[in-house]
Coordinates of C-alpha atoms in Angstrom, one line a residue:
X31 CA 90.0 93.0 90.8
X32 CA 86.1 92.3 90.0
X33 CA 82.6 94.6 88.4
X34 CA 79.2 94.6 89.7
X35 CA 76.7 96.8 89.0
X36 CA 78.8 99.2 87.3
X37 CA 81.1 99.1 89.7
X38 CA 84.6 97.7 90.4
X39 CA 85.9 96.2 93.4
X40 CA 88.5 92.9 94.6
X41 CA 88.2 89.3 95.0
X42 CA 90.4 87.0 96.6
X43 CA 91.4 83.6 95.2
X44 CA 88.2 82.2 96.8
X45 CA 86.5 84.3 94.9
X46 CA 85.5 86.0 98.0
X47 CA 84.8 90.1 98.4
X48 CA 87.1 91.6 100.2
X49 CA 86.6 95.4 99.4
X50 CA 83.2 95.9 98.3
X51 CA 82.9 97.4 94.2
X52 CA 82.8 101.5 94.2
X53 CA 85.6 102.1 92.0
X54 CA 85.2 103.7 89.2
X55 CA 88.3 101.7 87.3
X56 CA 90.7 99.3 89.5
X57 CA 93.7 98.0 88.6
X58 CA 95.6 95.3 90.3
X59 CA 97.9 95.6 93.1
X60 CA 102.0 95.6 93.5
X61 CA 103.6 96.5 96.5
X62 CA 101.0 96.6 99.3
X63 CA 98.8 99.7 97.0
X64 CA 96.1 99.3 93.6
X65 CA 95.3 102.5 91.6
X66 CA 91.5 103.0 91.5
X67 CA 89.4 105.7 90.0
X68 CA 86.2 108.0 91.8
X69 CA 84.5 110.2 88.9
X70 CA 87.5 110.7 87.2
X71 CA 91.2 111.5 88.7
X72 CA 92.7 108.7 89.9
X73 CA 94.6 107.3 92.9
X74 CA 96.0 105.0 95.0
X75 CA 94.5 102.7 97.5
X76 CA 95.4 100.3 100.4
X77 CA 94.7 96.5 101.2
X78 CA 92.0 97.7 103.3
X79 CA 90.4 99.5 100.7
X80 CA 91.4 102.8 102.4
X81 CA 92.5 105.9 100.3
X82 CA 96.7 106.3 100.0
X83 CA 97.3 108.5 98.2
X84 CA 94.4 111.3 96.8
X85 CA 92.7 110.8 93.4
X86 CA 94.0 113.4 91.2
X87 CA 96.0 112.2 88.6
X88 CA 93.9 112.7 85.1
X89 CA 96.0 109.4 84.0
X90 CA 98.2 107.1 85.1
X91 CA 100.4 104.3 83.0
X92 CA 98.6 101.2 81.6
X93 CA 98.9 97.7 81.1
X94 CA 100.7 96.6 78.4
X95 CA 100.7 94.1 75.9
X96 CA 99.1 91.4 79.3
X97 CA 101.9 93.2 81.9
X98 CA 99.5 92.9 84.3
X99 CA 101.1 97.0 86.1
X100 CA 99.8 97.8 89.3
X101 CA 102.4 101.0 88.6
X102 CA 104.0 100.9 92.2
X103 CA 107.0 99.6 91.2
X104 CA 110.7 99.4 92.9
X105 CA 109.3 102.3 95.6
X106 CA 108.1 104.7 92.9
X107 CA 104.8 105.3 90.4
X108 CA 104.4 107.1 86.8
X109 CA 101.6 109.7 87.0
X110 CA 100.1 112.3 84.5
X111 CA 99.3 115.6 85.8
X112 CA 98.0 118.2 82.6
X113 CA 100.6 117.1 79.9
X114 CA 103.6 115.5 81.3
X115 CA 104.3 112.2 83.3
X116 CA 106.3 112.2 86.7
X117 CA 107.5 109.9 89.0
X118 CA 105.8 109.8 92.8
X119 CA 106.4 107.8 95.9
X120 CA 104.4 105.1 97.9
X121 CA 102.8 108.9 100.2
X122 CA 102.1 110.7 96.4
X123 CA 105.2 113.0 96.8
X124 CA 106.7 113.4 93.1
X125 CA 110.6 111.9 93.1
X126 CA 113.3 113.7 90.9
X127 CA 111.3 116.8 89.9
X128 CA 111.7 115.9 86.5
X129 CA 109.0 115.7 83.6
X130 CA 108.8 113.6 81.1
X131 CA 106.6 113.3 77.6
X132 CA 105.7 109.6 78.1
X133 CA 106.7 107.4 81.4
X134 CA 107.1 103.5 82.5
X135 CA 106.9 101.5 86.1
X136 CA 110.5 100.9 87.0
X137 CA 112.7 97.7 86.9
X138 CA 116.3 96.6 87.3
X139 CA 116.2 100.0 89.2
X140 CA 115.6 102.0 85.0
X141 CA 112.2 103.2 83.6
X142 CA 111.9 103.4 80.4
X143 CA 111.8 107.2 80.2
X144 CA 110.2 109.7 76.5
X145 CA 111.7 113.6 75.2
X146 CA 110.6 115.4 72.6
X147 CA 109.7 111.3 71.1
X148 CA 112.8 109.8 71.7
X149 CA 113.1 107.2 74.4
X150 CA 116.0 106.2 77.5
X151 CA 116.3 105.1 80.9
X152 CA 116.6 107.2 84.9
X153 CA 118.1 105.2 87.4
X154 CA 116.4 105.5 90.5
X155 CA 118.1 109.2 90.9
X156 CA 116.4 110.8 88.3
X157 CA 119.2 110.8 86.2
X158 CA 119.5 109.7 82.5
X159 CA 122.0 106.9 82.2
X160 CA 120.4 106.1 78.9
X161 CA 120.7 109.1 76.2
X162 CA 116.6 109.3 74.6
X163 CA 117.3 107.8 71.3
X164 CA 115.2 104.5 70.1
X165 CA 111.5 105.0 68.7
X166 CA 109.8 102.8 71.5
X167 CA 111.4 101.0 73.9
X168 CA 110.1 98.7 77.0
X169 CA 110.5 98.3 80.3
X170 CA 114.5 96.0 81.1
X171 CA 113.3 92.5 82.9
X172 CA 116.4 89.9 83.2
X173 CA 118.6 92.5 82.5
X174 CA 117.5 93.2 79.0
X175 CA 115.4 95.7 77.4
X176 CA 113.3 95.7 73.6
X177 CA 114.4 98.8 71.7
X178 CA 113.2 99.6 68.0
X179 CA 115.0 101.9 66.0
X180 CA 113.5 102.3 62.4
X181 CA 110.9 99.8 61.9
X182 CA 112.7 96.6 63.7
X183 CA 112.8 95.6 67.2
X184 CA 116.5 94.5 69.4
X185 CA 117.2 94.2 72.9
X186 CA 120.5 96.4 75.2
X187 CA 121.4 95.9 77.9
X188 CA 121.6 97.9 81.2
X189 CA 124.8 99.4 79.9
X190 CA 122.9 100.4 76.3
X191 CA 124.6 98.1 74.0
X192 CA 123.0 96.1 71.6
X193 CA 123.0 92.4 72.9
X194 CA 120.0 91.6 70.1
X195 CA 119.8 93.2 66.7
X196 CA 117.2 94.7 65.1
X197 CA 115.7 91.8 63.9
X198 CA 112.0 92.0 65.5
X199 CA 108.8 93.0 63.4
X200 CA 107.8 93.7 66.9
X201 CA 109.1 92.1 70.9
X202 CA 108.3 92.5 74.3
X203 CA 109.8 92.2 78.0
X204 CA 111.8 88.7 78.9
X205 CA 110.3 86.5 81.6
X206 CA 111.4 82.7 82.7
X207 CA 114.0 83.3 80.3
X208 CA 111.9 83.9 77.2
X209 CA 110.2 86.9 75.5
X210 CA 107.6 86.9 73.0
X211 CA 108.9 88.3 69.6
X212 CA 107.1 89.0 66.2
X213 CA 108.0 87.9 63.1
X214 CA 106.2 88.3 59.3
X215 CA 102.9 88.4 61.5
X216 CA 103.0 85.3 63.7
X217 CA 104.5 85.8 67.0
X218 CA 106.9 83.0 68.5
X219 CA 109.6 83.3 71.8
X220 CA 113.7 83.5 71.5
X221 CA 115.9 82.8 74.2
X222 CA 118.2 85.3 76.1
X223 CA 120.6 84.5 73.2
X224 CA 118.3 85.9 70.4
X225 CA 117.7 82.3 69.2
X226 CA 114.3 80.7 68.3
X227 CA 112.6 79.1 71.3
X228 CA 108.9 78.6 69.8
X229 CA 108.5 78.7 66.5
X230 CA 106.9 82.1 65.9
X231 CA 103.1 80.8 64.4
X232 CA 100.9 82.1 67.3
X233 CA 98.1 85.5 66.0
X234 CA 99.7 87.2 69.3
X235 CA 101.4 86.3 72.3
X236 CA 102.6 87.5 75.5
X237 CA 104.9 86.8 78.5
X238 CA 105.2 83.6 80.7
X239 CA 104.9 83.5 84.1
X240 CA 104.4 80.8 86.0
X241 CA 105.2 79.0 83.6
X242 CA 102.8 79.3 81.4
X243 CA 102.6 82.4 78.4
X244 CA 98.7 83.9 76.8
X245 CA 98.9 83.2 72.5
X246 CA 96.3 83.6 70.5
X247 CA 95.4 81.0 67.7
X248 CA 92.9 82.2 65.3
X249 CA 90.5 84.8 66.9
X250 CA 91.0 82.8 70.5
X251 CA 93.2 83.1 73.6
X252 CA 94.8 79.9 75.6
X253 CA 97.7 79.1 77.2
X254 CA 101.8 77.1 76.0
X255 CA 104.2 75.7 78.6
X256 CA 108.2 76.8 77.5
X257 CA 107.9 73.5 74.9
X258 CA 105.2 75.3 73.1
X259 CA 103.0 73.3 74.4
X260 CA 98.7 74.0 74.4
X261 CA 97.9 73.4 78.1
X262 CA 94.6 75.8 78.3
X263 CA 92.4 75.5 74.8
X264 CA 92.0 78.8 72.7
X265 CA 88.3 79.5 74.0
X266 CA 88.8 83.2 75.7
X267 CA 88.5 86.2 74.2
X268 CA 91.4 87.8 75.6
X269 CA 93.7 86.8 78.5
X270 CA 96.9 87.9 80.9
X271 CA 99.4 86.3 82.3
X272 CA 99.7 83.9 85.6
X273 CA 99.7 85.7 89.2
X274 CA 99.7 83.2 92.1
X275 CA 98.0 80.7 90.1
X276 CA 95.8 83.0 89.1
X277 CA 95.0 85.0 85.6
X278 CA 92.4 87.1 84.6
X279 CA 90.5 86.1 81.0
X280 CA 87.4 87.6 79.1
X281 CA 84.3 85.4 77.2
X282 CA 81.6 87.0 75.5
X283 CA 82.9 90.8 77.2
X284 CA 82.6 89.7 80.8
X285 CA 85.7 89.3 82.6
X286 CA 86.8 85.6 85.1
X287 CA 89.4 84.3 87.0
X288 CA 91.1 80.9 85.8
X289 CA 92.6 78.4 87.7
X290 CA 95.6 76.3 85.9
X291 CA 93.6 73.8 84.6
X292 CA 91.5 76.5 82.8
X293 CA 88.4 76.1 85.6
X294 CA 86.5 79.5 87.0
X295 CA 87.4 80.2 90.1
X296 CA 85.4 83.7 89.6
X297 CA 82.9 84.7 86.6
X298 CA 80.6 86.9 87.0
X299 CA 76.9 86.7 86.6
X300 CA 75.2 85.8 83.5
X301 CA 78.8 85.1 82.0
X302 CA 78.7 81.4 80.1

């Protein structure tokens, strides 16, 4: 994605413009579709830039803790009309005929939903398989999901059984065998057994992807490897996980894209 003259479009990995900027908002592609905003409504385009699902939704689920969801995941996307959430398929047809107070994308065959202030999970038939009982919850990844009860986070498996006890101040999903967790105001990483793999030492942290993870040290974001070694020094105001060798970063309010060495491959004119 890129922004020019107040409008959003899309570039390829070389920085070449492939979909001209004409949208009022835009997100990453997933499963061949990307959500875009035209006026005050959201819809979806294909990789040619053609409208695949007409803009008619007031809101679609947003990026959370740096996980760039373009919201079609495992064939479904969650959208909001009025004050309720629902799932649609790739042609825009409502799935399940169920409405939720909140909803998140499918992952590992399950999706986190919220009913009357409690979070649970449905399967791809729309059936509730883990009853809404948690105060907050993350999506399933690598067979585990972070859940919150009271003021602590732990992890459950796909049956709803607690496998890593409630002990963290905050927690994110597993990727590449590690998950970001917060303890006493600092972020680190645990493995799938719940053992600390990288000690809590960062001001914030996001998931690993392609062997690197964004972490915040002081007021700046950089990247570490799985040993905790700094690979790209903290220098960005914001930073997202890598995908296909490229990561989205922001400096001085300007978005751009870097490679795995930290070198910009695209940045807007005027950015330092």
